[in-house]
CSV table of C-alpha atoms and ligand atoms in Angstrom, one decimal:
chain,number,residue,atom,x,y,z
A,1,MET,CA,54.9,-42.3,31.9
A,2,THR,CA,55.6,-42.6,28.4
A,3,ASP,CA,58.2,-45.2,27.9
A,4,HIS,CA,56.3,-48.1,29.0
A,5,ILE,CA,55.4,-48.9,25.0
A,6,GLN,CA,58.4,-48.3,22.7
A,7,PHE,CA,59.8,-49.3,18.9
A,8,SER,CA,63.8,-50.2,19.5
A,9,PRO,CA,65.1,-49.4,15.4
A,10,GLU,CA,68.2,-50.5,16.7
A,11,LYS,CA,66.0,-54.1,17.3
A,12,ASP,CA,63.6,-53.3,15.2
A,13,CYS,CA,60.7,-54.9,17.6
A,14,LEU,CA,58.4,-53.3,19.9
A,15,VAL,CA,59.6,-53.3,23.5
A,16,LEU,CA,57.0,-53.6,25.7
A,17,LEU,CA,57.3,-52.8,30.3
A,18,ASP,CA,56.0,-55.7,31.2
A,19,GLN,CA,53.6,-55.2,33.5
A,20,ARG,CA,52.5,-58.6,35.1
A,21,TYR,CA,55.6,-57.8,37.7
A,22,LEU,CA,55.2,-54.1,38.4
A,23,PRO,CA,55.2,-52.9,40.8
A,24,ASN,CA,57.7,-54.5,42.2
A,25,ARG,CA,59.9,-55.3,38.9
A,26,GLU,CA,60.7,-53.1,35.7
A,27,ASP,CA,61.4,-55.8,33.1
A,28,TRP,CA,60.7,-55.6,29.4
A,29,PHE,CA,59.5,-57.8,26.9
A,30,ASP,CA,60.6,-57.5,23.7
A,31,CYS,CA,58.5,-58.7,20.4
A,32,THR,CA,60.4,-59.5,17.6
A,33,THR,CA,57.9,-62.1,16.2
A,34,THR,CA,53.8,-62.6,16.3
A,35,ASP,CA,53.4,-65.1,18.2
A,36,GLU,CA,55.5,-62.9,21.0
A,37,ILE,CA,52.7,-60.2,20.1
A,38,TYR,CA,50.3,-62.7,20.6
A,39,TYR,CA,51.6,-63.7,24.7
A,40,ALA,CA,52.5,-60.0,25.2
A,41,LEU,CA,48.6,-59.4,24.8
A,42,ILE,CA,47.6,-62.9,26.0
A,43,THR,CA,49.3,-63.2,29.7
A,44,MET,CA,48.8,-59.1,29.8
A,45,VAL,CA,52.1,-58.0,29.8
A,46,VAL,CA,50.8,-55.5,28.2
A,47,ARG,CA,47.2,-54.5,28.7
A,48,GLY,CA,44.6,-51.7,29.1
A,49,ALA,CA,42.2,-51.1,26.2
A,50,PRO,CA,44.5,-48.3,24.2
A,51,ALA,CA,47.4,-49.9,25.4
A,52,ILE,CA,47.0,-52.9,23.0
A,53,GLY,CA,45.2,-51.2,20.6
A,54,VAL,CA,49.1,-48.9,20.0
A,55,THR,CA,51.0,-52.6,20.7
A,56,ALA,CA,48.2,-54.5,17.8
A,57,ALA,CA,49.7,-52.1,15.5
A,58,TYR,CA,52.9,-52.6,15.9
A,59,GLY,CA,52.2,-56.0,15.9
A,60,CYS,CA,51.1,-56.0,12.4
A,61,TYR,CA,54.2,-54.2,11.2
A,62,VAL,CA,55.9,-56.7,13.3
A,63,ALA,CA,54.5,-59.5,11.8
A,64,ALA,CA,54.9,-58.5,7.8
A,65,ARG,CA,59.1,-58.1,9.2
A,66,GLU,CA,59.0,-61.6,10.0
A,67,VAL,CA,56.9,-62.8,7.0
A,68,GLN,CA,59.1,-60.7,4.9
A,69,LYS,CA,62.1,-62.7,7.1
A,70,SER,CA,61.0,-66.0,6.6
A,71,GLY,CA,60.6,-65.6,3.2
A,72,VAL,CA,57.5,-67.0,2.2
A,73,ALA,CA,56.1,-66.8,-1.7
A,74,ASP,CA,53.0,-66.3,-0.8
A,75,TRP,CA,53.5,-63.1,1.9
A,76,LYS,CA,50.2,-61.9,1.6
A,77,SER,CA,48.3,-64.7,3.0
A,78,ALA,CA,51.2,-65.7,5.2
A,79,LEU,CA,50.6,-61.6,6.5
A,80,ALA,CA,47.0,-62.0,6.7
A,81,THR,CA,46.5,-64.9,9.0
A,82,LYS,CA,48.9,-63.3,11.2
A,83,LEU,CA,46.6,-60.0,11.2
A,84,ASP,CA,44.0,-62.7,12.8
A,85,GLN,CA,46.2,-63.8,15.3
A,86,ILE,CA,46.2,-60.6,16.6
A,87,GLU,CA,43.3,-59.8,16.8
A,88,LYS,CA,42.2,-62.4,18.2
A,89,ALA,CA,44.5,-62.5,21.0
A,90,ARG,CA,41.5,-60.4,24.0
A,91,PRO,CA,38.1,-60.2,22.3
A,92,THR,CA,36.4,-57.2,24.4
A,93,ALA,CA,38.8,-54.3,23.7
A,94,VAL,CA,37.2,-52.5,20.7
A,95,ASN,CA,40.6,-50.7,20.4
A,96,LEU,CA,42.7,-54.3,19.3
A,97,ARG,CA,39.9,-55.2,16.7
A,98,TRP,CA,39.8,-51.1,15.6
A,99,ALA,CA,43.8,-51.0,15.5
A,100,VAL,CA,44.6,-54.2,13.0
A,101,ARG,CA,41.0,-52.9,10.7
A,102,GLU,CA,43.4,-49.7,10.5
A,103,MET,CA,46.3,-51.5,9.4
A,104,ARG,CA,43.9,-53.5,6.9
A,105,ARG,CA,42.8,-50.4,5.6
A,106,VAL,CA,46.3,-48.8,5.0
A,107,TRP,CA,47.1,-51.5,2.8
A,108,GLN,CA,44.3,-51.7,0.7
A,109,GLU,CA,44.8,-47.9,0.7
A,110,ALA,CA,48.2,-48.0,-0.4
A,111,GLY,CA,47.1,-50.5,-3.7
A,112,ASP,CA,49.5,-52.7,-4.8
A,113,VAL,CA,53.4,-52.5,-3.2
A,114,SER,CA,56.1,-54.8,-1.9
A,115,LEU,CA,56.6,-56.0,1.6
A,116,GLU,CA,59.0,-54.2,2.2
A,117,GLU,CA,57.4,-51.0,1.0
A,118,LEU,CA,54.0,-52.0,2.8
A,119,CYS,CA,56.4,-52.5,6.4
A,120,GLY,CA,57.4,-48.9,5.9
A,121,VAL,CA,53.9,-47.6,5.8
A,122,TRP,CA,52.3,-49.8,8.8
A,123,LEU,CA,55.9,-48.3,10.7
A,124,ALA,CA,54.7,-44.7,10.0
A,125,ARG,CA,51.0,-45.7,10.2
A,126,ALA,CA,51.6,-47.5,13.9
A,127,LYS,CA,53.8,-44.3,14.8
A,128,GLU,CA,51.3,-41.9,14.6
A,129,ILE,CA,48.5,-44.4,16.1
A,130,HIS,CA,51.1,-44.4,19.1
A,131,ALA,CA,51.3,-40.6,19.5
A,132,GLY,CA,47.7,-39.7,18.7
A,133,ASP,CA,47.0,-42.2,21.6
A,134,ILE,CA,48.8,-39.6,23.9
A,135,GLU,CA,46.9,-36.8,23.2
A,136,MET,CA,43.5,-38.1,22.6
A,137,CYS,CA,44.7,-38.5,26.6
A,138,GLU,CA,45.7,-35.4,27.1
A,139,LEU,CA,42.7,-33.9,25.4
A,140,ILE,CA,40.4,-36.2,27.9
A,141,GLY,CA,42.3,-34.8,31.0
A,142,LYS,CA,41.3,-31.4,30.2
A,143,PHE,CA,37.5,-31.8,29.6
A,144,GLY,CA,37.4,-34.2,32.0
A,145,GLY,CA,39.3,-32.5,34.9
A,146,ALA,CA,36.9,-29.5,34.7
A,147,LEU,CA,33.9,-32.2,36.3
A,148,ILE,CA,36.3,-32.6,39.1
A,149,ASP,CA,36.4,-30.3,42.0
A,150,GLU,CA,39.1,-29.0,44.1
A,151,GLY,CA,38.9,-31.1,47.6
A,152,ASP,CA,37.9,-34.3,45.8
A,153,THR,CA,38.5,-37.7,46.3
A,154,VAL,CA,37.9,-40.2,43.1
A,155,MET,CA,37.6,-43.2,43.4
A,156,THR,CA,38.7,-45.3,39.9
A,157,HIS,CA,38.0,-49.3,39.2
A,158,CYS,CA,41.0,-51.1,37.1
A,159,ASN,CA,43.9,-48.9,35.8
A,160,ALA,CA,42.7,-46.8,33.2
A,161,GLY,CA,46.2,-45.1,33.4
A,162,ALA,CA,49.4,-44.1,31.5
A,163,LEU,CA,49.9,-47.6,31.5
A,164,ALA,CA,46.5,-48.4,29.2
A,165,THR,CA,47.9,-46.4,27.1
A,166,ALA,CA,50.0,-44.9,25.4
A,167,GLY,CA,50.8,-42.4,28.1
A,168,TYR,CA,48.4,-40.1,30.8
A,169,GLY,CA,45.7,-42.1,31.0
A,170,THR,CA,42.0,-42.4,30.3
A,171,ALA,CA,40.5,-42.3,33.8
A,172,LEU,CA,43.9,-41.0,35.7
A,173,GLY,CA,44.0,-38.5,32.5
A,174,VAL,CA,40.7,-36.9,34.1
A,175,ILE,CA,42.0,-37.2,37.3
A,176,ARG,CA,46.0,-35.9,35.9
A,177,GLY,CA,44.1,-32.8,34.1
A,178,ALA,CA,42.4,-32.0,37.3
A,179,VAL,CA,45.6,-31.7,39.1
A,180,ASP,CA,47.3,-29.9,35.9
A,181,GLN,CA,44.2,-27.3,37.0
A,182,GLY,CA,45.8,-26.9,40.3
A,183,LYS,CA,43.0,-28.7,42.6
A,184,LYS,CA,43.8,-30.7,45.4
A,185,ILE,CA,42.5,-33.8,45.3
A,186,SER,CA,43.3,-38.2,46.4
A,187,VAL,CA,41.8,-41.5,44.9
A,188,ILE,CA,40.6,-44.4,45.9
A,189,ALA,CA,42.0,-46.9,43.9
A,190,ASN,CA,39.8,-50.5,43.8
A,191,GLU,CA,42.5,-53.3,43.8
A,192,THR,CA,40.7,-54.8,41.0
A,193,ARG,CA,41.1,-58.6,41.7
A,194,PRO,CA,41.8,-61.2,40.4
A,195,PHE,CA,44.5,-59.1,38.6
A,196,LEU,CA,44.7,-56.4,41.2
A,197,GLN,CA,45.7,-54.0,37.7
A,198,GLY,CA,44.1,-51.0,41.1
A,199,ALA,CA,46.5,-52.7,43.7
A,200,ARG,CA,49.6,-52.6,41.4
A,201,LEU,CA,49.4,-50.0,38.5
A,202,THR,CA,47.4,-47.5,39.4
A,203,ALA,CA,48.8,-46.8,42.6
A,204,TYR,CA,51.9,-47.3,41.3
A,205,GLU,CA,51.8,-44.9,38.8
A,206,LEU,CA,49.9,-42.4,40.9
A,207,HIS,CA,52.4,-43.1,43.6
A,208,LYS,CA,55.1,-42.2,41.8
A,209,ASP,CA,53.2,-39.0,39.9
A,210,GLY,CA,53.1,-37.7,43.4
A,211,ILE,CA,49.5,-37.8,43.4
A,212,PRO,CA,47.7,-39.1,46.7
A,213,VAL,CA,46.5,-42.2,46.5
A,214,LYS,CA,45.0,-45.1,48.8
A,215,VAL,CA,44.0,-48.7,48.0
A,216,ALA,CA,40.8,-49.9,49.2
A,217,CYS,CA,39.6,-53.7,48.6
A,218,ASP,CA,37.2,-53.8,46.2
A,219,ASN,CA,34.8,-54.9,48.1
A,220,ALA,CA,35.0,-51.9,50.7
A,221,CYS,CA,33.2,-49.6,48.5
A,222,ALA,CA,30.2,-49.3,49.7
A,223,LEU,CA,31.2,-48.7,52.9
A,224,LEU,CA,33.2,-45.8,51.7
A,225,MET,CA,30.3,-44.2,49.8
A,226,LYS,CA,28.2,-44.2,52.6
A,227,LYS,CA,30.8,-42.8,55.3
A,228,GLY,CA,31.3,-39.6,52.3
A,229,LEU,CA,34.2,-40.5,51.9
A,230,VAL,CA,33.9,-40.8,47.5
A,231,GLN,CA,32.9,-37.6,45.7
A,232,LYS,CA,33.1,-38.9,42.3
A,233,VAL,CA,33.5,-41.7,40.1
A,234,VAL,CA,35.7,-42.1,37.5
A,235,VAL,CA,37.0,-45.0,35.0
A,236,GLY,CA,37.6,-46.4,31.7
A,237,ALA,CA,36.6,-48.6,29.0
A,238,ASP,CA,37.0,-51.5,26.6
A,239,ARG,CA,34.3,-50.5,24.5
A,240,ILE,CA,31.1,-48.8,24.8
A,241,ALA,CA,27.8,-49.5,22.7
A,242,ALA,CA,25.9,-47.1,20.3
A,243,ASN,CA,23.4,-46.8,23.9
A,244,GLY,CA,26.1,-45.5,25.8
A,245,ASP,CA,26.5,-49.0,28.0
A,246,ALA,CA,30.1,-49.0,29.1
A,247,VAL,CA,32.2,-52.4,29.4
A,248,ASN,CA,35.0,-51.9,31.6
A,249,LYS,CA,36.4,-54.5,34.2
A,250,ILE,CA,34.7,-56.9,36.2
A,251,GLY,CA,33.5,-55.4,39.0
A,252,THR,CA,32.8,-51.9,37.7
A,253,PHE,CA,28.8,-52.7,37.4
A,254,GLY,CA,28.5,-52.9,41.1
A,255,VAL,CA,30.6,-49.6,41.8
A,256,ALA,CA,28.3,-48.3,39.3
A,257,LEU,CA,25.2,-49.2,41.1
A,258,LEU,CA,26.7,-48.1,44.3
A,259,ALA,CA,27.7,-44.7,43.4
A,260,LYS,CA,23.7,-44.1,41.5
A,261,HIS,CA,22.6,-45.5,45.4
A,262,PHE,CA,24.6,-42.5,47.0
A,263,GLY,CA,24.1,-40.3,44.8
A,264,ILE,CA,27.4,-39.4,43.5
A,265,PRO,CA,28.6,-38.8,39.5
A,266,PHE,CA,29.7,-41.5,37.7
A,267,TYR,CA,32.2,-41.0,34.8
A,268,VAL,CA,33.4,-43.2,32.3
A,269,ALA,CA,36.1,-41.6,30.5
A,270,ALA,CA,37.2,-43.1,26.8
A,271,PRO,CA,38.3,-42.1,23.5
A,272,VAL,CA,35.8,-41.8,21.0
A,273,TYR,CA,37.1,-44.9,18.7
A,274,THR,CA,35.9,-46.9,21.6
A,275,ILE,CA,32.7,-46.5,21.4
A,276,ASP,CA,31.6,-49.0,19.2
A,277,PRO,CA,28.5,-48.1,16.9
A,278,GLU,CA,28.3,-52.2,15.7
A,279,THR,CA,27.8,-53.2,19.3
A,280,PRO,CA,23.6,-51.9,20.2
A,281,THR,CA,24.4,-52.4,23.7
A,282,GLY,CA,26.7,-53.7,26.5
A,283,ASP,CA,25.1,-57.5,26.3
A,284,ASP,CA,26.5,-57.5,22.7
A,285,VAL,CA,29.9,-57.4,23.6
A,286,PRO,CA,31.8,-60.5,23.7
A,287,ILE,CA,33.5,-60.9,28.0
A,288,GLU,CA,36.2,-61.9,27.5
A,289,ASP,CA,36.3,-65.6,29.9
A,290,ARG,CA,40.3,-65.6,31.2
A,291,THR,CA,42.2,-68.1,32.7
A,292,PRO,CA,41.2,-69.6,36.3
A,293,ARG,CA,44.3,-69.5,38.1
A,294,GLU,CA,44.2,-65.8,38.2
A,295,VAL,CA,41.2,-66.9,40.9
A,296,THR,CA,42.4,-70.1,42.7
A,297,HIS,CA,46.2,-68.6,42.4
A,298,ILE,CA,48.2,-65.5,44.1
A,299,GLY,CA,51.5,-66.2,42.2
A,300,ASP,CA,52.4,-69.5,42.9
A,301,HIS,CA,50.1,-69.6,46.0
A,302,GLN,CA,46.7,-71.5,45.1
A,303,ILE,CA,44.4,-70.1,47.8
A,304,THR,CA,40.7,-71.9,46.5
A,305,PRO,CA,40.8,-75.8,47.3
A,306,GLU,CA,42.1,-78.1,44.9
A,307,GLY,CA,39.3,-79.2,42.0
A,308,VAL,CA,36.9,-76.1,43.4
A,309,GLN,CA,35.7,-74.2,40.0
A,310,VAL,CA,35.6,-70.7,39.6
A,311,TYR,CA,34.8,-67.5,37.4
A,312,ASN,CA,37.0,-65.6,35.6
A,313,LEU,CA,34.6,-63.2,33.5
A,314,ALA,CA,37.3,-60.2,33.3
A,315,PHE,CA,34.6,-57.8,32.3
A,316,ASP,CA,30.9,-56.4,32.8
A,317,PRO,CA,28.7,-54.1,31.1
A,318,THR,CA,27.3,-51.1,33.1
A,319,PRO,CA,24.1,-49.9,31.6
A,320,ASN,CA,23.9,-46.6,30.4
A,321,GLU,CA,21.5,-45.1,32.8
A,322,LEU,CA,24.2,-45.5,36.0
A,323,ILE,CA,26.6,-43.4,33.4
A,324,THR,CA,26.8,-39.3,34.0
A,325,GLY,CA,29.0,-38.3,31.1
A,326,ILE,CA,31.5,-39.6,29.2
A,327,VAL,CA,34.1,-37.8,28.6
A,328,THR,CA,36.1,-38.1,25.7
A,329,GLU,CA,38.6,-36.2,23.5
A,330,LYS,CA,36.1,-34.0,21.8
A,331,GLY,CA,34.2,-33.4,25.2
A,332,VAL,CA,31.3,-34.9,27.9
A,333,ILE,CA,28.5,-37.2,26.2
A,334,TYR,CA,25.6,-36.3,28.0
A,335,PRO,CA,22.2,-38.8,28.1
A,336,PRO,CA,20.8,-39.5,26.1
A,337,TYR,CA,23.3,-40.9,24.9
A,338,LYS,CA,22.2,-43.4,21.8
A,339,GLU,CA,21.4,-40.0,20.2
A,340,ASN,CA,23.8,-37.9,21.4
A,341,ILE,CA,26.5,-40.9,20.1
A,342,ALA,CA,24.6,-41.2,16.8
A,343,LYS,CA,25.0,-37.5,16.2
A,344,LEU,CA,28.7,-37.4,17.1
A,345,PHE,CA,28.9,-40.3,14.3
A,346,ALA,CA,27.2,-38.8,12.0
B,1,MRU,O1,41.9,-56.5,31.5
B,1,MRU,P1,42.5,-55.0,31.5
B,1,MRU,O2,44.0,-54.9,32.6
B,1,MRU,O3,43.3,-55.3,29.8
B,1,MRU,O4,41.9,-54.1,31.3
B,1,MRU,C1,41.6,-52.8,31.8
B,1,MRU,C2,40.2,-52.3,31.8
B,1,MRU,O5,39.3,-52.8,32.2
B,1,MRU,C3,40.9,-50.7,31.6
B,1,MRU,O6,39.6,-49.9,32.6
B,1,MRU,C4,40.3,-50.8,30.3
B,1,MRU,O7,40.9,-50.9,29.4
B,1,MRU,C5,40.2,-48.9,30.2
B,1,MRU,S1,41.9,-48.4,29.4
B,1,MRU,C6,42.2,-46.9,29.5
């Protein structure tokens, strides 16, 4: 699945498969303005760290075209404001910040270009980032697939699949890699309250690919592991700190603790640029606090008493000592993470 993020030359805009309605409806969402890019990011029309990075890269192009159409004289500061808006849409995934910074770097490198020229340079770079993400995921699949054994059942949390990337996926890339290597495996997708990325999205894409998948309630994890039904855990990451702590969807930390308790290998799969050398530990990562409505409601139906407050912190850091290995497109990083990550960046 690679068509869920598309650049349409005819409409000159970014077209996204609207993940809010999956698996029941395949609707498409056109982004022709910065506000639409921002809206798609914050409401999770598109979600998943690499996918929001790719969206942000195209988003900079969309912003540049918008400024061009407006005819504003000081186009440079108008554009800078729009880039800031895109960069701030979601705070946890480093990929969003990375993509906007990369477009700023490309702008600086291009020198004293016209807005029309900048549009051309940015669209080309966004397309490269888009294609490069699929290549990285396939390499993650190759290295990670080798860690999975014939007959394994792999548990995953959230959706770190094709939908969360430009295609193939990171955690689901590892699963696809194992399948491509001829292994017969199956998957347990934790449902992942409150947005249900596991139940809706992981199940959707694996089922579509014919990879056996069962959805389990988040709170079934301990029992399933105790019963010997899980041989490996593989999850994605929104940001990996310099010491190897990995921040991923809320609930991942608990899954990692349980995996440690039951002696089950716990892998994190992510491209190298998800590792943020500027962030020393997982506790330094800003955790997105999302709308209470995701917890208080299922669809339009309210499930908590009116007026009751809720928590909706969207991510948690898993400490590095719970992580067996970090699978990247350059190979698997093992402990000691701080030293091995530093070597990778050196
Ligand atoms: O809030 P989301 O759906 O954007 O969160 C996504 C995750 O936590 C994924 O596991 C992570 O981004 C890795 S995606 C390859």
